[in-house]
Amino acid sequence: MMNIHSFLLYLPITLNQTRMAITLPNELPCYPSFVEGIRRAPDRGYRLTPAQTETALRNALRYIPKELHAELAPEFMEELKTRGKIYGYRFRPEGDLKAKPIDEYKGNCIEGKAFQVMIDNNLSFDIALYPYELVTYGETGQVCQNWMQYRLIKQYLEVMTNKQTLVVESGHPLGLFQSKPDAPRVIITNSMMVGMFDNIKDWEIAAQMGVANYGQMTAGGWMYIGPQGIVHGTFNTLLNAGRMKLGVPQDGNLNGHLFVSSGLGGMSGAQPKAAEIAGATAIIAEVDYSRIATRHNQGWVQHITSDLKEAYQLANETMKEKRPCSIAYHGNVVDLLEYALNHGIHIELLSDQTSCHAVYEGGYCPAGISFEERTRLLKEDRPTFEAKVNESLKRHFEAIKALVARGTYFFDYGNSFMKAIYDAGVKEISRNGVDEKDGFIWPSYVEDIMGPELFDYGYGPFRWVCLSGKHEDLMKTDQAAMECIPKERRGQDMDNWIWIRDAEKNNLVVGTQARILYQDAIGRMNIALKFNEMVRNGEVGPIMLGRDHHDVSGTDSPFRETSNIKDGSNVMADMAVQCFAGNCARGMSLVALHNGGGVGIGKAINGGFGMVCDGSERVDEILRSSMLWDVMGGVARRSWARNPNAMSTSEEFNQTHGKQGYQITIPYLVDDEIIKQTLNQK
């Protein structure tokens, strides 16, 4: 038995060895080369005070052994001045960080290796919007803040055991903490700003100082599977818009109908592909030719033109022939819409998917200037750039208003577009004429379509990744998922069954072997359990489960995910926080909480998860409780807001699961006449 003296002598050595293992080396790596043609994030300007600059340098250098500070300090200062942030390029690994099969990663537990697959996928050239700046999508959505954090996170994941939890705060790996096998392996928070500082200006300062990371959800939550997810969401939206507004039958498609939008970046790049799958003719405007080229090379957009007349002529021809067609217009969407107005062209379905959650950070390019000029102004003259953005948004609004008056159905796709118009000074867009709390004069797609037809029933973007990297594993999981869908139950189920049936044909995979499928609570649980069984039986390798932030329960966002909440609680973030906490309590492998997911800092709170299926009975138990909680918590909140479809779904759930310990509170509805009489009393 070891005496206390021996123990005290031994303990510091052990701790020191552990501490030394998780640090950056005291030798500088070679400066990596930058591959020509890979998109780079724009320099958004350096605006820190001298005191903030000093802090920013100290913050970056605290990752670096002391003997290297003198050499690296000028290098970091140069990045701050020329790139607007300290990215620590020197610590980026050379080449493309394409995800490898899970077995090729080091690790002491399967989750640690799985998360490395997901991180590298988020940063691969095929996936990331700005790979060198760690931006996965959405103009500013990062895996973490800098490459020093990336290296440390990788090291922690390599040594983490199933009795430890890695804590990550705004990209910074706080460290490993003792836990237990059925606890989360990683807990992530991103940009959780204190209320009075929860705005874009203060966030920008915090980000430049190296203390805030805009993680979106699937960027900083390590769960992005390429634009496939938004393809499914946009496909559902367009199809249901056609049924609601254009008289398309339940079993029909959008052949002969025109959809116009803008944006071909990380998420918005899904639009032409989704429109094609739905049968539509689509014209999508994009100012950055590199993004058009990416989608064209993928086969996700068929035609490219910079000629307005040609774009609409081609669209008219394919509509007459009733064949799907996608057209990328290289130019500004405002010009595209004004041309339609001036030439009497009828646009049936209209939206926008530019990154308006970062409208003044380059997410929206003003009409009247080139993309290159936009990039220059971002760096050199932000006030002028912001003024041009406001002017363009006002023109954009007037064009949409005129088109709507002619019969166009416009819907905000949840990119904070209408909020950006409101912030630009167009108060006319406010629904209540006073502020933005009750939404805007045009619907969010969630209000009219996704909310009542999908979210209120519990349908949302369930995701999985075949960590083996084998395409045959993905095909097996597709088949298994199809077998779990009760396709005769609702039209939504049939839509989703057809989606997964045709997924292989539609060639949707970008990056990891992954799939997305809109499913409700029971559907997700059944599919998840089936996948874990397949792993247990050796039919497939390990599988990572997750979902998008654009879902039933994980996100409180009054201008998107919760825009069909009408009881005043659309400004509350209780649901997202509860979702996060509940997933932690139930032992999801990775749990994340983010400020801003999808629509911008201060405009949303998102709680997300990742779950590794290793075939164990332990995972089965977690899936049985967590999958139902993750969805039904959101359905219950929507039910309490008096959403009819959520109420009926909650009542049915109470009947089917009451004996298992579930009970959702159902609201009493008040007769309209009672309210009217009460309000009319003097």
XYZ file of C-alpha atoms in Angstrom:
682
model
C 0.000 0.000 0.000
C 1.381 3.425 -0.971
C 2.117 5.698 2.020
C 1.062 9.346 1.934
C 4.652 10.567 1.356
C 5.022 8.395 -1.716
C 1.609 9.492 -2.934
C 2.485 13.189 -2.654
C 5.731 12.617 -4.526
C 3.891 10.777 -7.278
C 0.912 13.093 -7.691
C 2.676 16.183 -9.131
C 4.471 14.059 -11.712
C 1.175 12.564 -12.909
C -0.546 15.909 -13.099
C 2.398 17.494 -14.873
C 2.520 14.724 -17.435
C -1.194 15.127 -18.114
C -0.855 18.883 -18.319
C 2.078 18.751 -20.700
C 0.256 16.375 -23.022
C -2.516 18.869 -23.733
C -0.652 21.903 -24.952
C 0.740 23.299 -28.149
C 4.373 22.374 -28.886
C 7.191 24.795 -28.109
C 8.358 24.582 -31.705
C 6.522 26.568 -34.350
C 4.979 24.544 -37.163
C 5.800 25.565 -40.722
C 3.498 28.236 -42.073
C 0.884 26.438 -44.212
C 0.383 27.180 -47.887
C -2.953 28.517 -49.132
C -4.519 26.680 -52.058
C -5.416 28.985 -54.920
C -9.156 29.214 -55.607
C -10.300 28.367 -52.064
C -12.617 31.114 -50.777
C -11.305 33.374 -48.029
C -13.365 35.286 -45.485
C -13.432 39.018 -46.149
C -11.556 41.371 -43.885
C -14.341 43.094 -41.953
C -12.049 45.735 -40.509
C -10.050 46.194 -37.342
C -11.851 48.412 -34.851
C -10.446 47.596 -31.409
C -9.209 50.265 -29.033
C -5.536 50.134 -27.968
C -6.552 48.507 -24.681
C -8.752 45.950 -26.465
C -5.947 45.248 -28.930
C -3.576 44.518 -26.072
C -6.121 42.136 -24.574
C -6.713 40.435 -27.932
C -2.974 39.749 -28.292
C -2.712 38.424 -24.742
C -5.773 36.252 -25.358
C -4.260 34.655 -28.451
C -0.786 34.236 -26.993
C -2.056 32.415 -23.894
C -2.373 29.325 -26.104
C 1.313 29.516 -27.010
C 4.375 28.460 -24.961
C 6.106 31.544 -23.555
C 9.351 31.139 -25.515
C 7.452 31.678 -28.788
C 5.617 34.855 -27.805
C 8.173 37.312 -29.171
C 8.059 35.684 -32.596
C 4.316 35.166 -32.786
C 3.072 38.477 -31.327
C 3.877 40.497 -34.513
C 2.355 37.741 -36.658
C -0.892 37.799 -34.672
C -0.947 41.602 -34.772
C -0.629 41.493 -38.543
C -3.597 39.075 -38.770
C -5.651 41.375 -36.571
C -4.879 44.403 -38.749
C -5.238 42.693 -42.146
C -7.898 40.035 -41.503
C -9.916 41.662 -38.698
C -9.331 38.675 -36.352
C -6.540 36.485 -35.061
C -7.005 33.131 -36.782
C -3.573 31.688 -35.967
C -3.026 30.517 -39.551
C 0.373 29.104 -38.617
C -1.337 26.369 -36.630
C -3.621 25.240 -39.421
C -2.701 21.759 -40.677
C -1.525 21.645 -44.284
C -3.986 20.775 -47.056
C -7.628 19.729 -47.066
C -9.096 18.574 -43.760
C -11.415 16.082 -45.375
C -13.116 13.718 -42.914
C -11.530 10.276 -42.724
C -13.179 7.013 -41.632
C -13.519 6.889 -37.857
C -10.983 4.071 -37.493
C -8.235 6.344 -38.807
C -8.534 8.725 -35.844
C -6.790 8.375 -32.490
C -8.942 8.111 -29.375
C -9.658 6.398 -26.081
C -13.421 6.340 -26.666
C -15.600 6.117 -29.746
C -17.176 9.523 -29.149
C -13.789 11.267 -29.153
C -13.019 9.781 -32.560
C -16.527 10.486 -33.902
C -16.307 14.179 -33.052
C -13.006 14.449 -34.895
C -14.718 13.090 -38.013
C -17.395 15.769 -37.680
C -14.979 18.645 -37.047
C -12.818 17.794 -40.052
C -15.908 17.451 -42.235
C -17.026 20.931 -41.170
C -13.654 22.325 -42.296
C -13.108 20.424 -45.539
C -12.780 22.313 -48.792
C -15.935 20.612 -50.109
C -18.020 21.813 -47.169
C -16.654 24.964 -45.553
C -17.521 28.393 -46.905
C -14.168 29.834 -45.763
C -12.021 26.851 -44.725
C -8.932 28.860 -43.739
C -10.969 31.022 -41.359
C -12.792 28.020 -39.829
C -16.123 29.276 -41.238
C -18.411 26.395 -42.149
C -21.426 28.347 -43.420
C -23.547 31.460 -42.926
C -20.736 33.971 -43.531
C -19.488 33.873 -39.912
C -20.464 30.416 -38.538
C -17.233 28.926 -37.173
C -16.174 25.558 -35.745
C -14.062 27.526 -33.273
C -12.305 30.882 -33.261
C -8.764 30.007 -34.254
C -6.430 27.176 -35.198
C -4.854 27.003 -31.763
C -8.248 26.022 -30.363
C -8.689 23.485 -33.159
C -5.384 21.786 -32.317
C -6.111 21.682 -28.601
C -9.646 20.343 -29.134
C -8.223 17.574 -31.328
C -5.690 16.667 -28.641
C -8.359 16.557 -25.948
C -10.599 14.361 -28.092
C -7.712 11.968 -28.709
C -7.120 11.380 -24.983
C -10.659 11.736 -23.609
C -12.123 8.600 -22.003
C -15.751 7.584 -21.458
C -15.451 8.860 -17.902
C -14.598 12.429 -18.911
C -16.432 15.395 -20.430
C -14.767 18.041 -22.576
C -16.163 21.540 -21.985
C -15.924 23.996 -24.903
C -16.835 27.662 -24.370
C -17.038 29.774 -27.547
C -14.492 27.556 -29.250
C -12.130 27.426 -26.267
C -11.524 23.949 -24.796
C -11.871 24.702 -21.100
C -10.626 21.230 -20.273
C -11.566 17.669 -19.416
C -13.690 17.073 -16.345
C -14.456 13.816 -14.620
C -17.938 12.488 -15.378
C -19.383 9.044 -16.145
C -20.136 6.879 -19.221
C -23.778 7.940 -19.472
C -22.933 11.675 -19.290
C -22.253 13.836 -22.366
C -18.705 13.533 -23.712
C -18.700 17.145 -24.928
C -20.707 20.176 -23.799
C -20.463 23.234 -26.056
C -21.678 26.799 -25.627
C -21.183 29.567 -28.173
C -21.491 33.356 -27.779
C -23.810 33.295 -24.786
C -23.652 37.070 -24.343
C -24.979 38.730 -21.205
C -28.276 40.457 -22.068
C -27.184 44.095 -22.185
C -24.270 43.184 -24.467
C -26.236 40.770 -26.644
C -26.027 42.744 -29.868
C -23.956 42.552 -33.031
C -21.656 45.502 -32.230
C -20.592 44.186 -28.831
C -20.341 40.684 -30.261
C -17.993 41.890 -33.016
C -15.693 43.413 -30.402
C -15.783 40.216 -28.346
C -15.078 38.114 -31.457
C -12.116 40.293 -32.451
C -10.783 40.032 -28.908
C -11.000 36.249 -29.171
C -13.692 35.513 -26.573
C -16.860 34.986 -28.682
C -17.575 32.413 -31.381
C -20.638 32.451 -33.627
C -21.214 28.747 -33.829
C -24.594 28.740 -35.612
C -25.418 25.218 -34.422
C -24.052 22.770 -36.884
C -20.841 24.764 -37.464
C -19.843 25.234 -33.843
C -21.912 22.183 -32.874
C -19.800 19.989 -35.189
C -22.782 18.547 -37.067
C -22.872 20.089 -40.546
C -23.504 17.605 -43.353
C -23.350 20.025 -46.245
C -26.358 21.761 -47.791
C -28.272 18.461 -48.025
C -30.265 19.407 -44.926
C -31.554 22.633 -46.321
C -32.324 20.858 -49.613
C -34.861 18.743 -47.748
C -36.300 21.729 -45.874
C -36.551 23.850 -49.025
C -38.062 20.935 -50.970
C -40.762 20.532 -48.299
C -41.363 24.272 -48.178
C -41.689 24.717 -51.939
C -43.940 21.692 -52.343
C -46.255 22.807 -49.550
C -46.244 26.402 -50.821
C -47.372 25.064 -54.185
C -50.175 23.076 -52.539
C -51.318 26.050 -50.453
C -50.987 28.871 -52.985
C -50.863 27.402 -56.493
C -53.418 24.601 -56.326
C -50.840 21.826 -56.699
C -52.479 18.485 -55.758
C -51.143 16.364 -52.891
C -49.538 13.929 -55.287
C -48.389 16.613 -57.763
C -45.229 18.703 -58.150
C -44.203 22.192 -59.283
C -43.823 21.467 -63.009
C -44.551 24.661 -64.935
C -44.188 26.938 -61.895
C -41.533 29.603 -61.224
C -39.547 30.073 -58.015
C -37.146 33.022 -57.624
C -34.704 33.594 -54.779
C -31.129 34.612 -54.035
C -28.054 33.103 -52.423
C -25.942 30.083 -53.435
C -23.618 29.841 -50.409
C -23.355 27.124 -47.757
C -27.041 26.790 -46.855
C -28.639 28.753 -49.665
C -26.805 26.661 -52.245
C -29.523 24.081 -51.702
C -32.194 26.165 -53.397
C -31.743 25.167 -57.052
C -31.401 21.478 -56.179
C -34.516 21.545 -53.994
C -36.483 23.350 -56.687
C -35.459 20.762 -59.278
C -36.478 17.863 -57.033
C -39.846 19.595 -56.488
C -40.231 19.920 -60.284
C -40.011 23.720 -60.452
C -38.210 26.197 -62.660
C -35.938 28.295 -60.450
C -33.842 31.420 -60.921
C -31.413 32.051 -58.062
C -29.368 35.275 -57.955
C -25.820 35.231 -56.578
C -23.160 37.964 -56.683
C -20.166 35.734 -55.830
C -19.261 33.756 -58.945
C -17.174 31.248 -56.964
C -20.324 30.084 -55.172
C -22.137 29.684 -58.487
C -19.210 27.661 -59.842
C -19.276 25.378 -56.766
C -22.968 24.559 -57.228
C -22.592 24.131 -60.980
C -19.646 21.754 -60.547
C -21.717 19.757 -58.012
C -24.536 19.482 -60.502
C -26.841 21.400 -58.182
C -27.533 24.178 -60.685
C -27.979 23.564 -64.412
C -27.458 26.916 -66.135
C -25.414 30.059 -65.499
C -26.086 33.480 -66.988
C -25.377 37.114 -66.212
C -28.017 38.284 -68.694
C -31.402 39.127 -67.170
C -33.320 38.644 -70.401
C -31.708 35.256 -71.003
C -32.488 34.092 -67.458
C -36.221 34.765 -67.804
C -36.403 33.465 -71.404
C -34.863 30.158 -70.370
C -37.207 29.982 -67.400
C -40.223 30.605 -69.634
C -39.185 27.848 -72.051
C -38.790 25.221 -69.330
C -42.061 26.228 -67.687
C -43.886 25.710 -70.988
C -42.226 22.305 -71.335
C -43.040 21.544 -67.666
C -39.567 20.268 -66.969
C -37.473 21.084 -63.877
C -34.758 23.642 -64.444
C -32.393 25.650 -62.219
C -30.735 28.861 -63.374
C -28.033 30.785 -61.533
C -28.187 34.495 -62.328
C -24.782 36.068 -61.702
C -25.882 39.417 -60.418
C -27.917 41.153 -57.742
C -31.375 39.900 -56.828
C -32.722 43.470 -56.698
C -31.924 43.873 -60.400
C -33.547 40.483 -61.064
C -36.792 41.519 -59.356
C -36.940 45.001 -60.854
C -36.497 43.474 -64.325
C -39.507 41.228 -63.698
C -41.552 44.252 -62.617
C -40.542 46.355 -65.618
C -41.259 43.545 -68.100
C -44.502 42.235 -66.628
C -43.047 38.824 -65.682
C -45.114 36.930 -63.105
C -43.121 35.354 -60.286
C -45.278 32.800 -58.467
C -43.064 31.904 -55.492
C -40.449 34.319 -54.158
C -37.986 34.143 -51.256
C -34.474 35.153 -50.195
C -31.648 33.140 -48.641
C -28.819 35.640 -48.411
C -27.026 35.742 -45.040
C -29.034 38.624 -43.599
C -28.265 37.492 -40.067
C -24.888 39.079 -40.864
C -26.260 41.808 -43.121
C -23.583 44.408 -42.287
C -20.788 41.842 -42.107
C -20.969 40.950 -45.806
C -23.927 38.572 -45.771
C -25.884 40.868 -48.106
C -24.329 42.591 -51.105
C -25.963 45.935 -51.938
C -27.422 46.513 -55.383
C -25.427 48.865 -57.576
C -21.959 47.632 -56.578
C -19.909 44.581 -57.502
C -19.034 41.769 -55.140
C -15.416 42.936 -55.252
C -16.424 46.471 -54.271
C -18.509 45.031 -51.439
C -15.402 43.245 -50.145
C -13.291 46.418 -50.366
C -15.868 48.534 -48.536
C -16.188 45.933 -45.770
C -12.511 46.404 -45.028
C -11.992 50.084 -45.736
C -15.266 51.941 -45.287
C -17.888 50.224 -43.144
C -20.139 53.312 -42.748
C -20.472 53.653 -46.535
C -21.062 49.920 -46.880
C -23.777 49.932 -44.229
C -25.476 52.922 -45.869
C -25.496 51.103 -49.223
C -26.924 47.974 -47.570
C -29.791 50.026 -46.098
C -30.471 51.702 -49.447
C -30.483 48.348 -51.242
C -32.763 46.723 -48.665
C -35.277 49.523 -49.175
C -35.208 48.956 -52.969
C -35.517 45.214 -52.353
C -38.573 45.815 -50.153
C -40.272 48.053 -52.728
C -39.713 45.480 -55.472
C -41.194 42.661 -53.375
C -44.143 44.837 -52.319
C -44.957 45.589 -55.966
C -44.644 41.915 -56.949
C -46.871 40.793 -54.062
C -49.494 43.323 -55.213
C -49.418 41.527 -58.586
C -50.042 38.104 -57.037
C -46.594 36.827 -56.013
C -46.414 34.705 -52.854
C -43.378 35.903 -50.910
C -42.112 34.133 -47.813
C -39.104 34.942 -45.643
C -36.893 31.861 -45.457
C -35.807 32.590 -41.917
C -32.551 34.351 -42.775
C -33.528 37.519 -40.869
C -34.265 39.252 -44.184
C -37.399 41.074 -43.021
C -35.778 42.003 -39.708
C -32.882 43.475 -41.709
C -35.370 45.535 -43.745
C -36.995 46.743 -40.520
C -33.589 47.639 -39.056
C -32.780 49.533 -42.263
C -35.609 51.927 -41.401
C -38.567 50.437 -43.282
C -41.088 50.448 -40.436
C -43.874 49.741 -42.933
C -42.866 46.076 -42.845
C -43.923 45.758 -39.168
C -47.163 43.777 -38.753
C -48.391 45.747 -35.726
C -47.104 49.093 -36.981
C -45.175 49.653 -33.740
C -42.296 47.172 -33.447
C -41.092 43.785 -34.705
C -42.433 41.638 -31.846
C -45.491 40.449 -33.773
C -43.538 39.744 -36.925
C -43.905 41.339 -40.319
C -46.461 41.928 -43.070
C -45.225 38.918 -45.033
C -45.001 35.502 -43.451
C -41.948 33.571 -42.436
C -42.098 30.213 -44.148
C -42.460 28.738 -40.666
C -45.634 30.750 -40.038
C -47.462 29.590 -43.137
C -45.857 26.284 -44.020
C -43.222 24.581 -41.874
C -44.732 25.499 -38.521
C -48.310 24.236 -38.861
C -47.594 21.490 -41.418
C -44.388 20.014 -39.952
C -43.059 21.438 -36.662
C -46.389 21.337 -34.825
C -46.632 17.607 -35.563
C -43.007 17.073 -34.500
C -41.480 16.688 -37.969
C -37.990 18.128 -38.276
C -34.541 17.575 -39.809
C -33.193 14.405 -38.220
C -29.618 13.660 -39.420
C -27.202 10.796 -39.396
C -23.591 10.271 -40.460
C -22.061 6.894 -41.302
C -18.766 7.282 -39.478
C -17.187 4.403 -41.376
C -17.109 6.586 -44.461
C -18.594 3.685 -46.459
C -21.274 4.536 -48.999
C -22.790 1.064 -48.621
C -23.467 1.876 -44.952
C -25.431 4.932 -46.034
C -27.488 2.880 -48.492
C -28.279 0.344 -45.763
C -29.400 3.077 -43.370
C -31.548 4.673 -46.093
C -33.351 1.359 -46.559
C -33.775 0.874 -42.812
C -35.175 4.403 -42.401
C -37.693 3.851 -45.209
C -38.945 0.725 -43.454
C -39.584 2.777 -40.291
C -41.730 5.446 -42.010
C -45.533 4.898 -41.772
C -45.985 6.370 -45.249
C -49.786 5.941 -45.368
C -50.367 7.919 -42.141
C -50.079 11.503 -43.431
C -49.074 13.288 -46.609
C -45.961 14.446 -44.764
C -44.929 10.842 -44.177
C -45.342 9.996 -47.853
C -43.299 13.090 -48.828
C -40.515 11.988 -46.492
C -40.648 8.389 -47.699
C -40.301 9.568 -51.305
C -37.469 11.876 -50.262
C -35.395 9.089 -48.735
C -36.312 6.699 -51.580
C -34.904 9.159 -54.127
C -31.977 10.455 -52.074
C -29.434 8.220 -53.797
C -30.699 9.192 -57.262
C -30.595 12.880 -56.396
C -26.907 12.639 -55.404
C -27.204 14.758 -52.260
C -24.061 13.782 -50.357
C -21.377 16.452 -49.948
C -18.596 15.557 -47.508
C -19.307 12.710 -45.101
C -21.650 9.841 -45.941
C -24.672 11.460 -44.359
C -28.407 11.801 -44.746
C -31.209 13.997 -43.494
C -34.843 12.997 -43.086
C -37.742 15.005 -41.677
C -39.243 12.822 -38.959
C -41.443 13.151 -35.902
C -40.595 12.025 -32.357
C -41.619 8.376 -32.659
C -40.087 8.140 -36.129
C -36.744 9.484 -34.919
C -36.662 7.138 -31.949
C -37.546 4.085 -34.018
C -34.982 4.901 -36.695
C -32.301 5.644 -34.099
C -32.943 2.353 -32.292
C -32.875 0.486 -35.597
C -29.526 2.069 -36.499
C -28.039 1.164 -33.122
C -29.261 -2.409 -33.591
C -27.585 -2.514 -37.014
C -24.320 -1.330 -35.460
C -24.681 -3.981 -32.731
C -25.202 -6.686 -35.359
C -22.193 -5.597 -37.404
C -24.337 -4.624 -40.415
C -22.901 -1.075 -40.452
C -20.176 0.859 -38.683
C -20.826 3.449 -35.923
C -23.365 6.161 -36.683
C -23.577 9.758 -35.476
C -27.078 11.165 -35.004
C -27.947 14.842 -34.884
C -30.272 17.477 -36.271
C -30.365 20.977 -37.650
C -31.104 24.040 -35.521
C -34.048 24.587 -37.822
C -36.255 22.184 -35.864
C -39.274 21.662 -33.658
C -37.824 22.195 -30.216
C -34.193 23.250 -30.154
C -34.471 26.861 -31.257
C -36.287 29.928 -29.954
C -36.240 32.405 -32.830
C -39.193 34.821 -33.228
C -38.367 35.462 -36.879
C -37.936 31.850 -37.894
C -38.376 28.615 -35.889
C -40.911 30.050 -33.440
C -42.510 32.605 -35.750
C -45.820 30.697 -35.545
C -45.905 31.105 -31.746
C -48.677 33.670 -31.179
C -49.106 33.770 -27.395
C -46.351 36.354 -26.807
C -43.736 33.758 -25.833
C -42.027 34.063 -29.232
C -39.525 36.382 -27.482
C -38.682 33.785 -24.806
C -35.770 31.322 -24.971
C -36.911 28.854 -22.312
C -37.524 26.032 -24.795
C -34.031 26.053 -26.290
C -32.367 26.133 -22.875
C -34.635 23.350 -21.573
C -33.890 21.284 -24.673
C -30.151 21.704 -24.076
C -30.406 20.898 -20.366
C -32.705 17.929 -20.944
C -30.379 16.433 -23.539
C -27.498 16.847 -21.080
C -29.477 15.124 -18.347
C -30.368 12.221 -20.633
C -26.784 11.618 -21.688
C -26.591 12.679 -25.329
C -22.996 12.327 -26.559
C -22.622 16.009 -27.489
C -24.842 18.843 -26.321
C -24.606 22.430 -27.544
C -26.187 25.806 -26.748
C -25.728 28.725 -29.119
C -26.653 32.366 -29.421
C -27.873 33.444 -32.831
C -28.234 30.117 -34.667
C -29.378 30.850 -38.209
C -30.612 34.421 -37.840
C -27.899 36.332 -35.990
C -26.621 37.338 -32.564
C -29.388 38.379 -30.200
C -32.115 37.000 -32.473
C -32.168 33.309 -31.455
C -31.043 30.774 -28.877
C -30.447 27.213 -30.046
C -29.938 23.936 -28.218
C -28.633 21.012 -30.247
C -27.192 17.529 -29.842
C -25.063 14.781 -31.353
C -25.467 11.109 -30.413
C -23.040 8.312 -31.257
C -24.621 4.914 -31.894
C -22.052 2.321 -30.842
C -24.446 -0.642 -30.715
C -24.573 -0.779 -26.919
C -27.604 -1.269 -24.690
C -26.508 1.930 -22.918
C -27.154 3.893 -26.122
C -30.548 2.188 -26.565
C -31.630 3.447 -23.149
C -30.461 6.980 -23.891
C -32.237 6.986 -27.267
C -35.557 5.823 -25.780
C -35.744 8.818 -23.461
C -33.770 11.512 -25.262
C -35.307 11.238 -28.735
C -38.819 11.659 -27.407
C -37.773 14.498 -25.097
C -35.824 16.352 -27.793
C -38.903 16.590 -30.024
C -41.914 16.517 -27.719
C -40.601 19.315 -25.512
C -41.014 21.560 -28.559
C -44.393 20.121 -29.538
C -45.584 20.697 -25.950
C -44.502 24.348 -26.053
C -46.234 24.808 -29.418
C -49.343 23.153 -27.985
C -49.335 25.543 -25.008
C -49.195 28.395 -27.546
C -52.550 27.014 -28.782
C -51.282 25.757 -32.145
C -54.046 23.322 -33.236
C -51.862 20.601 -34.786
C -49.473 20.672 -31.818
C -52.420 20.364 -29.425
C -53.792 17.299 -31.211
C -50.293 15.765 -31.383
C -49.760 16.367 -27.643
C -53.157 14.907 -26.754
C -52.417 11.804 -28.812
C -49.001 11.500 -27.152
C -50.585 11.678 -23.714
C -52.864 8.794 -24.662
C -50.121 6.607 -26.132
C -47.365 7.378 -23.622
C -49.192 8.313 -20.427
C -48.455 4.949 -18.833
C -44.738 5.452 -19.527
C -44.623 8.530 -17.297
C -45.314 11.271 -19.860
C -47.961 13.970 -19.390
C -48.086 17.181 -21.456
C -50.141 20.125 -20.165
C -52.964 20.937 -22.611
C -54.442 24.490 -22.733
C -58.125 25.320 -22.390
C -59.385 27.368 -25.327
C -61.471 30.466 -24.695
C -64.555 31.259 -26.742
C -63.881 34.255 -29.006
C -67.204 35.842 -28.026
C -66.242 35.918 -24.324
C -63.024 37.781 -25.125
C -64.861 40.178 -27.428
C -67.552 40.940 -24.835
C -64.960 41.415 -22.096
C -62.912 43.838 -24.173
C -66.013 45.817 -25.136
C -67.078 46.347 -21.509
C -66.619 49.871 -20.278
